Coordinates of C-alpha atoms in Angstrom, one line a residue:
M1 CA 31.4 -6.3 -20.1
T2 CA 31.4 -9.6 -21.5
T3 CA 28.9 -10.1 -23.9
F4 CA 28.4 -13.9 -24.4
A5 CA 27.3 -14.7 -27.7
S6 CA 26.0 -18.8 -26.9
Q7 CA 27.1 -22.1 -25.3
S8 CA 29.2 -24.7 -25.8
D9 CA 28.0 -28.7 -26.8
S10 CA 29.0 -29.0 -22.8
G11 CA 26.9 -26.1 -21.5
T12 CA 29.4 -24.3 -21.3
R13 CA 28.8 -19.4 -22.1
L14 CA 31.2 -18.7 -25.2
V15 CA 32.8 -14.7 -24.9
A16 CA 31.2 -13.4 -28.0
K17 CA 34.4 -13.5 -30.4
R18 CA 33.9 -9.6 -31.6
D19 CA 34.2 -8.6 -27.5
L20 CA 37.7 -11.3 -27.7
Q21 CA 39.3 -9.5 -30.4
N22 CA 38.5 -6.1 -28.8
R23 CA 39.9 -7.2 -25.0
L24 CA 42.7 -8.6 -27.1
F25 CA 44.3 -5.5 -28.7
A26 CA 43.9 -3.5 -25.7
A27 CA 46.1 -6.0 -23.8
L28 CA 48.1 -6.0 -26.8
S29 CA 48.4 -2.3 -26.8
A30 CA 49.1 -2.0 -23.1
M31 CA 52.1 -4.5 -23.8
F32 CA 53.0 -2.8 -26.8
A33 CA 53.2 0.7 -24.4
K34 CA 55.6 -1.4 -21.9
E35 CA 57.9 -2.2 -24.4
V36 CA 57.8 0.7 -26.5
P37 CA 58.1 3.5 -24.7
L38 CA 58.0 5.9 -26.9
Y39 CA 54.2 4.2 -28.6
D40 CA 52.5 4.6 -25.2
K41 CA 53.9 9.3 -25.2
A42 CA 51.9 8.9 -28.9
L43 CA 49.1 8.0 -27.8
L44 CA 48.9 10.7 -25.4
V45 CA 49.6 13.1 -28.5
N46 CA 47.2 11.5 -30.4
M47 CA 44.1 11.3 -27.9
A48 CA 45.1 15.7 -27.7
C49 CA 44.7 16.2 -31.0
N50 CA 41.3 14.1 -31.5
R51 CA 39.9 16.3 -28.3
A52 CA 40.9 19.2 -30.1
I53 CA 39.5 17.6 -33.5
C54 CA 36.0 16.9 -31.2
A55 CA 35.9 20.4 -29.8
L56 CA 36.5 22.0 -33.2
L57 CA 33.8 19.8 -34.6
A58 CA 31.3 20.3 -31.7
K59 CA 31.1 23.7 -32.8
L60 CA 30.7 22.3 -36.1
H61 CA 28.1 20.3 -36.1
V62 CA 25.6 21.6 -33.2
G63 CA 24.9 18.5 -31.7
F64 CA 28.0 16.6 -32.1
S65 CA 29.8 15.4 -28.7
L66 CA 31.2 12.8 -27.4
S67 CA 32.0 11.0 -23.6
D68 CA 35.3 10.0 -22.6
E69 CA 34.3 7.0 -22.8
E70 CA 33.6 7.4 -26.3
L71 CA 36.4 9.2 -27.6
E72 CA 38.6 6.8 -26.3
R73 CA 36.7 3.6 -28.2
T74 CA 36.3 5.4 -31.1
S75 CA 40.3 6.8 -30.9
G76 CA 41.1 2.4 -29.9
E77 CA 41.3 1.0 -33.1
R78 CA 44.5 -0.7 -33.8
H79 CA 46.1 -2.1 -36.8
G80 CA 49.3 -4.4 -36.2
A81 CA 52.0 -6.0 -38.1
I82 CA 53.8 -9.0 -37.3
R83 CA 55.7 -10.7 -40.0
I84 CA 56.1 -15.0 -39.4
G85 CA 59.0 -17.0 -40.8
R86 CA 57.7 -20.4 -41.6
P87 CA 54.9 -21.9 -43.0
D88 CA 53.4 -23.7 -40.0
E89 CA 54.2 -20.8 -37.3
Y90 CA 51.8 -18.9 -40.4
R91 CA 49.2 -21.1 -40.0
W92 CA 49.0 -21.4 -37.1
I93 CA 48.7 -17.8 -36.5
G94 CA 45.6 -17.6 -39.1
R95 CA 44.0 -19.5 -36.8
L96 CA 44.5 -17.6 -33.7
F97 CA 43.1 -14.9 -34.9
S98 CA 40.0 -17.1 -36.4
C99 CA 39.5 -17.5 -31.9
F100 CA 39.1 -13.5 -32.8
E101 CA 36.8 -13.1 -35.6
M102 CA 39.4 -12.2 -38.1
E103 CA 39.9 -14.2 -41.3
P104 CA 42.4 -13.3 -44.2
H105 CA 41.4 -10.6 -46.4
N106 CA 43.4 -9.5 -49.3
F107 CA 46.5 -11.1 -51.0
Y108 CA 49.4 -8.5 -51.1
D109 CA 53.0 -9.7 -52.6
M110 CA 55.5 -7.0 -51.6
T111 CA 58.1 -9.5 -53.5
C112 CA 56.1 -6.8 -56.8
V113 CA 56.9 -3.0 -55.8
G114 CA 59.8 -2.1 -58.0
A115 CA 62.7 -0.8 -56.3
K116 CA 60.6 -1.0 -53.1
S117 CA 60.4 -4.8 -52.6
Q118 CA 60.6 -7.1 -49.7
P119 CA 61.1 -11.2 -49.5
I120 CA 57.7 -11.2 -48.7
I121 CA 53.9 -12.1 -48.8
A122 CA 51.2 -11.1 -47.0
T123 CA 47.7 -10.8 -45.8
A124 CA 45.3 -8.7 -43.2
F125 CA 43.6 -10.0 -40.9
R126 CA 40.5 -8.4 -40.0
S127 CA 37.0 -8.7 -39.0
T128 CA 34.2 -8.9 -42.4
L129 CA 32.1 -6.2 -41.8
R130 CA 32.2 -3.0 -40.0
P131 CA 36.2 -4.2 -38.4
E132 CA 38.3 -2.1 -35.8
H133 CA 41.1 -3.8 -35.0
R134 CA 43.1 -5.5 -38.2
V135 CA 46.5 -7.4 -38.3
F136 CA 48.9 -7.3 -41.3
S137 CA 50.8 -10.7 -41.5
S138 CA 53.2 -11.6 -43.5
V139 CA 55.7 -14.3 -44.5
L140 CA 58.9 -14.9 -45.3
M141 CA 59.6 -16.4 -49.1
T142 CA 63.3 -18.0 -47.5
D143 CA 63.2 -19.4 -51.8
Y144 CA 63.9 -15.5 -52.6
F145 CA 67.1 -16.7 -51.8
D146 CA 70.1 -18.7 -53.1
P147 CA 69.9 -21.9 -51.9
E148 CA 72.4 -21.4 -49.3
T149 CA 71.7 -18.5 -47.8
R150 CA 67.6 -20.3 -48.1
A151 CA 69.3 -23.4 -45.8
R152 CA 70.9 -21.4 -43.0
I153 CA 67.5 -19.4 -43.1
E154 CA 64.8 -22.8 -42.5
A155 CA 67.4 -24.7 -40.3
L156 CA 67.4 -21.3 -37.7
L157 CA 64.0 -20.8 -37.8
A158 CA 63.4 -24.5 -37.5
K159 CA 65.1 -24.2 -34.1
R160 CA 62.4 -21.9 -32.4
T161 CA 58.9 -22.4 -31.4
V162 CA 56.9 -19.9 -31.1
F163 CA 53.1 -21.0 -30.1
S164 CA 53.4 -23.2 -26.8
D165 CA 51.5 -26.9 -26.5
R166 CA 48.6 -24.5 -24.5
A167 CA 48.6 -22.4 -27.1
K168 CA 47.5 -24.7 -29.8
A169 CA 45.0 -26.5 -27.1
L170 CA 43.3 -23.6 -26.4
I171 CA 43.3 -22.8 -30.3
E172 CA 42.2 -26.0 -30.9
K173 CA 39.7 -25.6 -28.3
S174 CA 38.1 -22.7 -29.7
E175 CA 37.6 -24.2 -33.4
R176 CA 36.1 -27.2 -31.7
Q177 CA 33.3 -25.4 -29.9
G178 CA 32.8 -22.8 -31.8
G179 CA 34.6 -20.2 -29.4
L180 CA 35.9 -20.1 -25.5
E181 CA 35.0 -19.5 -22.2
A182 CA 36.1 -16.4 -20.0
A183 CA 38.8 -18.1 -18.1
D184 CA 39.7 -19.9 -21.3
A185 CA 39.7 -16.3 -23.5
D186 CA 42.0 -14.8 -20.6
E187 CA 44.6 -17.7 -20.9
L188 CA 44.5 -17.8 -24.6
I189 CA 45.3 -13.8 -25.2
R190 CA 47.8 -14.1 -22.4
E191 CA 49.5 -16.2 -24.5
C192 CA 49.7 -13.6 -27.0
T193 CA 51.2 -10.8 -24.5
E194 CA 53.8 -12.8 -23.3
R195 CA 54.9 -14.9 -25.8
I196 CA 53.5 -15.0 -29.3
F197 CA 53.0 -11.5 -30.0
K198 CA 55.9 -9.9 -27.0
W199 CA 58.9 -8.5 -27.9
T200 CA 62.1 -10.9 -25.8
G201 CA 65.5 -9.3 -27.6
K202 CA 67.2 -12.4 -27.9
A203 CA 68.0 -13.7 -30.9
R204 CA 71.0 -16.5 -32.8
D205 CA 73.3 -16.5 -35.4
H206 CA 74.5 -12.8 -35.5
A207 CA 76.2 -13.4 -38.2
L208 CA 73.7 -14.2 -40.0
Y209 CA 72.1 -11.5 -39.5
K210 CA 75.1 -8.8 -40.3
E211 CA 75.2 -10.7 -44.1
L212 CA 71.5 -10.1 -44.8
S213 CA 71.0 -6.7 -43.2
A214 CA 74.1 -5.9 -45.5
A215 CA 72.6 -7.4 -48.1
G216 CA 69.9 -5.3 -48.6
F217 CA 67.2 -7.7 -46.4
K218 CA 67.2 -6.5 -42.5
I219 CA 63.5 -7.7 -42.8
A220 CA 64.4 -11.0 -43.5
A221 CA 66.6 -10.5 -40.7
D222 CA 64.2 -9.5 -38.1
I223 CA 62.2 -12.1 -39.2
A224 CA 64.8 -15.1 -39.5
C225 CA 66.7 -14.5 -36.3
F226 CA 64.7 -13.5 -33.9
Q227 CA 64.0 -16.6 -31.3
S228 CA 59.7 -15.8 -31.5
H229 CA 57.9 -13.0 -33.8
H230 CA 57.0 -9.7 -32.3
L231 CA 54.8 -6.3 -33.9
N232 CA 56.9 -4.2 -35.5
H233 CA 54.4 -1.4 -34.8
L234 CA 51.1 -0.8 -33.7
T235 CA 48.9 1.9 -34.9
P236 CA 46.4 4.5 -33.2
N237 CA 43.1 5.8 -35.0
T238 CA 43.8 9.0 -35.9
F239 CA 41.1 11.8 -36.8
S240 CA 43.1 13.9 -38.8
I241 CA 47.2 12.8 -39.8
D242 CA 48.2 15.5 -40.7
L243 CA 47.5 18.0 -37.2
Y244 CA 48.9 14.0 -35.3
T245 CA 52.1 14.2 -37.4
A246 CA 53.1 17.7 -36.5
A247 CA 52.2 17.5 -33.4
M248 CA 55.0 14.5 -33.1
K249 CA 57.4 16.5 -34.8
H250 CA 56.9 19.2 -32.7
C251 CA 57.0 16.9 -29.3
L252 CA 60.2 15.3 -30.8
G253 CA 61.3 18.4 -30.6
E254 CA 61.3 18.5 -34.6
T255 CA 59.8 21.6 -34.4
D256 CA 59.0 25.2 -32.6
A257 CA 55.5 25.9 -31.7
A258 CA 55.0 28.8 -33.6
W259 CA 55.4 26.4 -36.0
F260 CA 53.2 23.8 -35.0
R261 CA 50.8 26.1 -33.8
A262 CA 50.8 27.7 -37.3
R263 CA 50.2 24.3 -38.7
A264 CA 47.9 23.1 -36.6
E265 CA 45.1 26.2 -37.9
T266 CA 46.3 25.7 -41.5
V267 CA 44.8 22.0 -40.4
L268 CA 42.2 22.9 -38.9
G269 CA 40.9 25.7 -41.4
R270 CA 40.6 23.2 -43.3
L271 CA 38.8 20.6 -41.2
V272 CA 36.5 22.9 -41.1
T273 CA 35.7 23.6 -44.3
Q274 CA 36.1 19.3 -45.6
A275 CA 33.9 18.1 -42.6
D276 CA 30.5 17.7 -43.5
H277 CA 28.1 15.0 -42.6
D278 CA 29.9 12.9 -44.9
S279 CA 33.1 12.6 -43.4
M280 CA 31.1 12.5 -39.6
K281 CA 29.7 9.7 -40.9
L282 CA 33.5 8.0 -42.1
H283 CA 35.3 9.0 -39.0
F284 CA 32.9 8.4 -36.1
K285 CA 31.4 4.8 -37.0
H286 CA 29.7 4.3 -33.6
V287 CA 27.9 7.0 -33.9
P288 CA 24.6 6.5 -35.3
L289 CA 23.3 8.0 -38.4
E290 CA 19.9 9.2 -37.6
E291 CA 21.8 11.1 -34.8
I292 CA 24.6 12.5 -37.6
A293 CA 21.5 13.7 -39.3
T294 CA 20.1 15.6 -37.0
Y295 CA 23.7 18.0 -36.3
R296 CA 22.7 21.3 -37.2
R297 CA 25.7 23.5 -39.2
G298 CA 26.9 25.7 -37.0
T299 CA 29.7 28.4 -37.9
V300 CA 33.4 28.2 -36.4
T301 CA 35.2 31.5 -37.5
Q302 CA 39.0 32.1 -38.1
A303 CA 39.8 33.4 -34.5
E304 CA 37.9 30.8 -33.1
V305 CA 40.2 28.3 -35.7
A306 CA 43.5 30.0 -33.6
A307 CA 42.0 29.5 -30.0
F308 CA 42.0 26.1 -30.9
A309 CA 45.4 25.5 -31.9
A310 CA 46.5 27.9 -29.2
E311 CA 44.9 25.8 -27.2
L312 CA 46.6 22.5 -28.3
T313 CA 49.9 24.3 -28.1
A314 CA 49.7 25.1 -25.0
T315 CA 48.3 21.4 -24.0
L316 CA 51.7 20.1 -26.0
A317 CA 53.7 21.8 -23.8
G318 CA 52.7 19.7 -20.6
P319 CA 55.8 16.9 -19.2
D320 CA 53.5 14.1 -20.3
Y321 CA 54.3 14.9 -23.6
A322 CA 57.8 15.9 -24.0
L323 CA 58.5 13.1 -26.1
S324 CA 61.9 14.5 -27.1
K325 CA 63.7 13.3 -23.6
L326 CA 62.6 9.6 -25.1
K327 CA 64.8 7.9 -27.5
H328 CA 64.0 8.2 -30.4
A329 CA 64.9 8.5 -34.0
G330 CA 62.7 11.5 -35.5
F331 CA 59.8 11.6 -37.8
K332 CA 59.4 10.5 -41.8
D333 CA 59.3 13.7 -44.3
F334 CA 56.1 12.6 -45.8
T335 CA 53.0 11.0 -45.4
E336 CA 52.4 8.1 -47.9
G337 CA 49.1 8.4 -50.1
P338 CA 46.6 10.4 -51.5
S339 CA 47.0 14.0 -51.2
E340 CA 45.2 15.2 -48.3
D341 CA 42.1 17.3 -50.0
T342 CA 41.1 13.6 -51.8
P343 CA 39.7 11.4 -49.3
V344 CA 40.1 8.2 -50.5
L345 CA 41.9 5.2 -49.5
L346 CA 44.5 6.0 -46.7
R347 CA 47.3 7.9 -45.5
Q348 CA 50.0 7.0 -43.2
D349 CA 52.8 8.1 -41.8
A350 CA 55.2 6.7 -38.9
Y351 CA 57.8 7.9 -36.4
K352 CA 60.7 5.8 -37.5
A353 CA 61.9 2.8 -35.8
L354 CA 64.1 3.0 -33.1
T355 CA 67.8 1.1 -32.4
E356 CA 66.9 -1.4 -29.6
P357 CA 69.2 -3.6 -27.6
V358 CA 69.5 -7.4 -28.3
Q359 CA 71.4 -10.4 -27.2
F360 CA 72.4 -13.1 -29.6
T361 CA 73.0 -16.6 -28.7
E362 CA 75.5 -18.1 -30.6
D363 CA 75.4 -22.2 -30.8
D364 CA 78.5 -22.3 -29.0
G365 CA 76.7 -21.2 -25.7
S366 CA 78.9 -17.3 -26.4
V367 CA 76.7 -14.1 -26.6
V368 CA 76.8 -11.3 -28.5
D369 CA 75.3 -7.7 -27.3
A370 CA 74.6 -6.1 -30.8
T371 CA 71.1 -3.2 -32.2
H372 CA 68.4 -4.5 -34.2
T373 CA 66.4 -1.7 -35.6
A374 CA 62.8 -2.8 -36.8
R375 CA 59.8 -1.2 -34.5
F376 CA 58.2 2.0 -35.3
G377 CA 55.1 4.1 -35.0
E378 CA 53.4 4.0 -37.9
I379 CA 49.5 5.8 -37.8
E380 CA 47.3 5.7 -40.1
E381 CA 43.6 7.7 -41.8
R382 CA 41.3 5.6 -43.3
F383 CA 38.8 6.9 -46.0
Y384 CA 36.6 5.9 -48.1
A385 CA 36.9 2.7 -50.4
C386 CA 37.3 2.5 -53.5
T387 CA 35.9 0.6 -56.8
P388 CA 38.3 -0.6 -59.5
A389 CA 37.9 2.1 -61.6
G390 CA 38.9 4.4 -58.3
R391 CA 41.8 2.4 -57.7
A392 CA 42.7 2.6 -61.5
L393 CA 42.8 6.8 -60.7
Y394 CA 44.5 6.6 -57.5
D395 CA 47.2 3.8 -59.1
A396 CA 47.8 6.5 -61.3
C397 CA 47.8 9.7 -59.8
L398 CA 49.7 8.0 -57.0
A399 CA 52.5 7.5 -59.6
E400 CA 52.4 10.7 -61.2
A401 CA 53.0 12.5 -57.5
D402 CA 55.5 10.0 -56.7
A403 CA 57.4 11.3 -59.4
A404 CA 56.5 15.2 -58.7
R405 CA 58.3 14.3 -55.2
E406 CA 61.5 12.4 -56.4
K407 CA 62.1 15.4 -58.5
D408 CA 62.7 17.1 -55.0
P409 CA 63.1 15.5 -52.5
S410 CA 63.6 17.7 -49.4
L411 CA 61.3 20.3 -50.3
P412 CA 58.3 18.7 -47.6
K413 CA 61.1 19.8 -44.7
R414 CA 61.8 23.3 -46.5
D415 CA 58.3 24.5 -47.9
M416 CA 55.4 22.2 -47.0
A417 CA 52.5 24.3 -47.8
A418 CA 54.5 24.2 -51.3
Y419 CA 54.8 20.7 -50.9
E420 CA 51.2 19.8 -50.6
S421 CA 50.4 21.5 -53.9
L422 CA 52.8 19.7 -56.0
Y423 CA 51.1 16.7 -54.5
A424 CA 48.4 17.9 -55.1
K425 CA 48.1 18.6 -58.4
P426 CA 48.3 14.7 -60.0
F427 CA 45.0 14.0 -57.2
A428 CA 42.7 16.6 -59.4
P429 CA 40.5 14.4 -61.8
F430 CA 39.6 13.0 -58.2
A431 CA 36.2 15.0 -56.5
K432 CA 36.7 15.7 -53.4
N433 CA 33.8 15.4 -51.4
F434 CA 32.3 12.1 -50.6
E435 CA 28.7 12.9 -52.9
G436 CA 31.8 13.8 -55.9
L437 CA 33.0 10.5 -55.5
I438 CA 30.5 8.3 -56.3
R439 CA 28.7 10.5 -58.8
Q440 CA 31.7 9.4 -60.5
G441 CA 32.1 5.7 -59.9
H442 CA 35.0 5.5 -57.5
V443 CA 34.2 4.9 -54.2
Y444 CA 31.5 2.6 -52.4
A445 CA 28.4 3.4 -50.2
R446 CA 25.9 1.7 -48.3
Y447 CA 22.2 2.7 -48.3
L448 CA 19.1 2.4 -46.5
P449 CA 15.7 3.8 -46.8
T450 CA 13.7 6.1 -44.4
E451 CA 11.0 6.2 -42.5
K452 CA 10.1 9.0 -44.9
G453 CA 10.7 7.3 -47.8
A454 CA 8.9 4.1 -46.9
A455 CA 5.5 6.8 -46.6
A456 CA 6.8 8.4 -49.7
A457 CA 6.4 5.2 -51.8
K458 CA 3.4 4.3 -49.6
S459 CA 2.0 7.6 -51.3
G460 CA 3.4 6.7 -55.0
A461 CA 5.7 10.0 -54.6
I462 CA 9.3 8.2 -55.5
A463 CA 9.4 9.6 -59.2
T464 CA 13.5 8.4 -59.4
T465 CA 15.8 5.7 -58.8
D466 CA 19.2 8.0 -58.0
L467 CA 19.9 6.9 -54.8
L468 CA 21.2 10.6 -54.0
E469 CA 18.8 12.6 -55.0
L470 CA 16.1 10.3 -53.0
A471 CA 18.9 11.2 -50.4
K472 CA 18.4 14.8 -50.8
Q473 CA 14.5 14.3 -50.5
G474 CA 15.2 12.9 -47.2
F475 CA 13.9 9.0 -49.2
V476 CA 17.2 7.6 -48.6
E477 CA 19.6 7.3 -45.9
Y478 CA 23.7 6.6 -46.5
E479 CA 27.1 6.5 -45.3
G480 CA 30.7 6.3 -47.9
L481 CA 31.8 2.3 -47.0
R482 CA 35.6 2.7 -44.9
Y483 CA 38.7 1.3 -47.1
E484 CA 39.8 -1.1 -44.3
D485 CA 42.9 -3.0 -46.2
F486 CA 46.1 -1.7 -47.6
L487 CA 48.0 -0.2 -50.1
P488 CA 51.3 -1.9 -50.3
V489 CA 53.0 0.7 -52.3
S490 CA 52.7 3.0 -49.3
A491 CA 53.3 0.3 -46.8
A492 CA 56.6 -0.6 -48.9
G493 CA 57.6 3.0 -48.3
I494 CA 56.9 3.0 -44.8
F495 CA 58.6 -0.1 -44.6
A496 CA 61.8 1.9 -46.1
S497 CA 61.7 4.8 -44.8
N498 CA 61.9 2.7 -41.6
L499 CA 64.5 0.6 -42.3
Q500 CA 66.8 3.3 -44.2
Q501 CA 66.8 1.2 -46.7
Y502 CA 65.4 0.1 -49.8
G503 CA 63.9 -3.1 -51.4
T504 CA 66.4 -6.0 -53.3
K505 CA 66.3 -8.4 -56.1
S506 CA 65.8 -12.0 -55.3
T507 CA 69.3 -13.7 -55.1
A508 CA 67.9 -16.9 -56.6
A509 CA 68.8 -18.3 -59.7
V510 CA 65.8 -17.1 -61.5
K511 CA 62.9 -15.2 -59.2
P512 CA 60.4 -17.5 -57.8
T513 CA 56.8 -15.7 -58.3
Y514 CA 54.5 -16.2 -56.2
S515 CA 50.3 -16.7 -55.4
Q516 CA 47.3 -16.0 -53.1
A517 CA 46.9 -20.0 -54.4
L518 CA 50.4 -20.2 -52.1
L519 CA 49.3 -18.3 -49.3
E520 CA 45.8 -19.7 -49.1
E521 CA 47.7 -23.1 -49.4
I522 CA 50.2 -21.9 -46.4
L523 CA 46.7 -20.9 -44.2
G524 CA 44.5 -24.1 -44.9
K525 CA 42.1 -21.3 -45.8
R526 CA 40.5 -18.8 -48.3
I527 CA 41.8 -15.4 -48.0
I528 CA 38.3 -12.8 -49.0
D529 CA 38.9 -10.2 -51.5
A530 CA 38.1 -7.2 -49.9
T531 CA 36.7 -5.7 -53.0
V532 CA 33.5 -8.3 -53.0
V533 CA 32.6 -7.2 -50.0
Y534 CA 32.7 -3.7 -50.8
A535 CA 30.4 -4.2 -53.6
G536 CA 28.3 -7.1 -52.3
V537 CA 27.4 -4.9 -49.5
E538 CA 26.6 -1.6 -51.2
A539 CA 25.0 -4.0 -53.9
E540 CA 22.6 -5.5 -51.1
S541 CA 21.7 -2.2 -49.2
K542 CA 20.8 -0.4 -53.3
L543 CA 18.4 -3.7 -54.2
E544 CA 17.2 -3.9 -50.2
T545 CA 16.1 0.7 -50.1
Y546 CA 15.1 0.2 -54.0
A547 CA 12.5 -2.9 -53.4
K548 CA 11.6 -1.1 -50.3
L549 CA 10.3 2.0 -52.3
G550 CA 9.0 0.1 -54.4
M551 CA 11.4 1.1 -57.3
L552 CA 12.9 -2.1 -58.3
A553 CA 10.7 -2.6 -61.1
K554 CA 12.2 0.7 -62.8
V555 CA 15.9 -0.2 -61.6
P556 CA 17.9 -1.5 -65.1
A557 CA 17.4 -4.4 -66.0
A558 CA 21.3 -4.4 -66.7
E559 CA 21.9 -2.2 -63.3
R560 CA 20.0 -4.9 -61.7
A561 CA 21.7 -7.9 -63.0
E562 CA 25.2 -6.8 -61.7
L563 CA 23.6 -5.3 -58.4
E564 CA 22.5 -9.3 -58.1
A565 CA 25.9 -10.4 -59.2
R566 CA 27.7 -8.5 -57.1
L567 CA 25.4 -9.8 -54.3
A568 CA 26.1 -13.7 -55.4
A569 CA 29.5 -13.2 -55.1
Y570 CA 29.8 -12.2 -51.8
R571 CA 27.0 -14.3 -50.2
A572 CA 29.7 -17.4 -51.7
I573 CA 32.6 -15.5 -49.1

């Protein structure tokens, strides 16, 4: 159903930008499925896993159910990635995404992630509140290279035209009138799928491509030598990254049915202990909080867990899931991010990049048939957004965990249980549930008073400003804020694994330094600090809850001042 947001000055009905965003990503997903059959099949695997989890959760939380349409919507979130060559192209990308209610969030300097560094800086385009789709958008920094290489790259990039005159006109029209009517919106989405984000397999300057790749700059080769930019991946939303990765490895032929069934039992068994009401709020954003509050705790026996695992194993034996028959390069050895028992930030994994045919057309008209490896199948599971204190702890834990893994890099393949135990130890300082994480001050939440709370306020029955205690009394409802952004080190790990190449050092005489201000200058707009948003949403909800419960005057002055400052910063965005 099309939602109309407003009218233009001429009286034309404009389509709501969030509706356009959903339509865009559905179209991009259909496009990518045609380009990469493995992606299309991976979506089927993810849906099978999500269905199995929903079936288990329906027994664990009596009253929970998702229709096929709701499951499709919840599973349909997408995260993409695109790499841009020129500053003017990058500015057009930013203007394009604004037509779909997607603005730049956070600055990512991928030139400063140690051995995994790459010659790109980036931001992520998404909606500010409750985003469903996002695109990590990088721009190549040509001054990262020596003058000769830089000149060759820039000369090559100058030859291409990615945004047609019509696409630019539609973007400008959307900017003038605050949106697009249906026919223009359809046309702009076609520009996206047929030109702006489309893989063509057409490239130029095979010699430069080979030189950049051999020097450790495969990302630069991917950006500079192609006649258009293209999606590097498009990520579906999974309810359990561990179940999905196990299923993918099985369907790709890396493990047998007995291994997968045992692994599925382990993962689903953990879910029984981890999937509390807070987890349901996190993973099922489309389900109203008041509905989740009505779910009664059910029981799931080990025998039932085994039955769910067996049923999923049987499902994946069907012909639609025979991914091993498709061209593929296997799956990553381990998942990036926190340990499986620590629900913060995000965990991500991927099937490895495919080697695809490419045709290089040289300046003299000759054609070189070659191959290119860049597009991969990332997957993510998102958890709670961390406060600065939580993020600092995470970074310290991650460094320790990565160091432990590097001492025995083959352990994930040999003994997954031993590896998970090893990797989890450094993350022990984190609480393992939402309430504990809130008590530690490591994650953000949104609060609101209940009807019971409003009644209690009128009778003077509220005696504390502890919001979690008020929640236990039924006076307050809350939900954790989901992390909607990215982890540079994890992203670099994904890049490195899929390119079969870690980053390399700058070849410029002096390595340049890059700043958010530089990327904002390129974009022509300010980049939103997502932490300000998380903190502001939490502060706003706390202040409103205290006020509606008649408790605002009882909040310590310093705490109240801090909340008001965070709210002011948020509203200034």
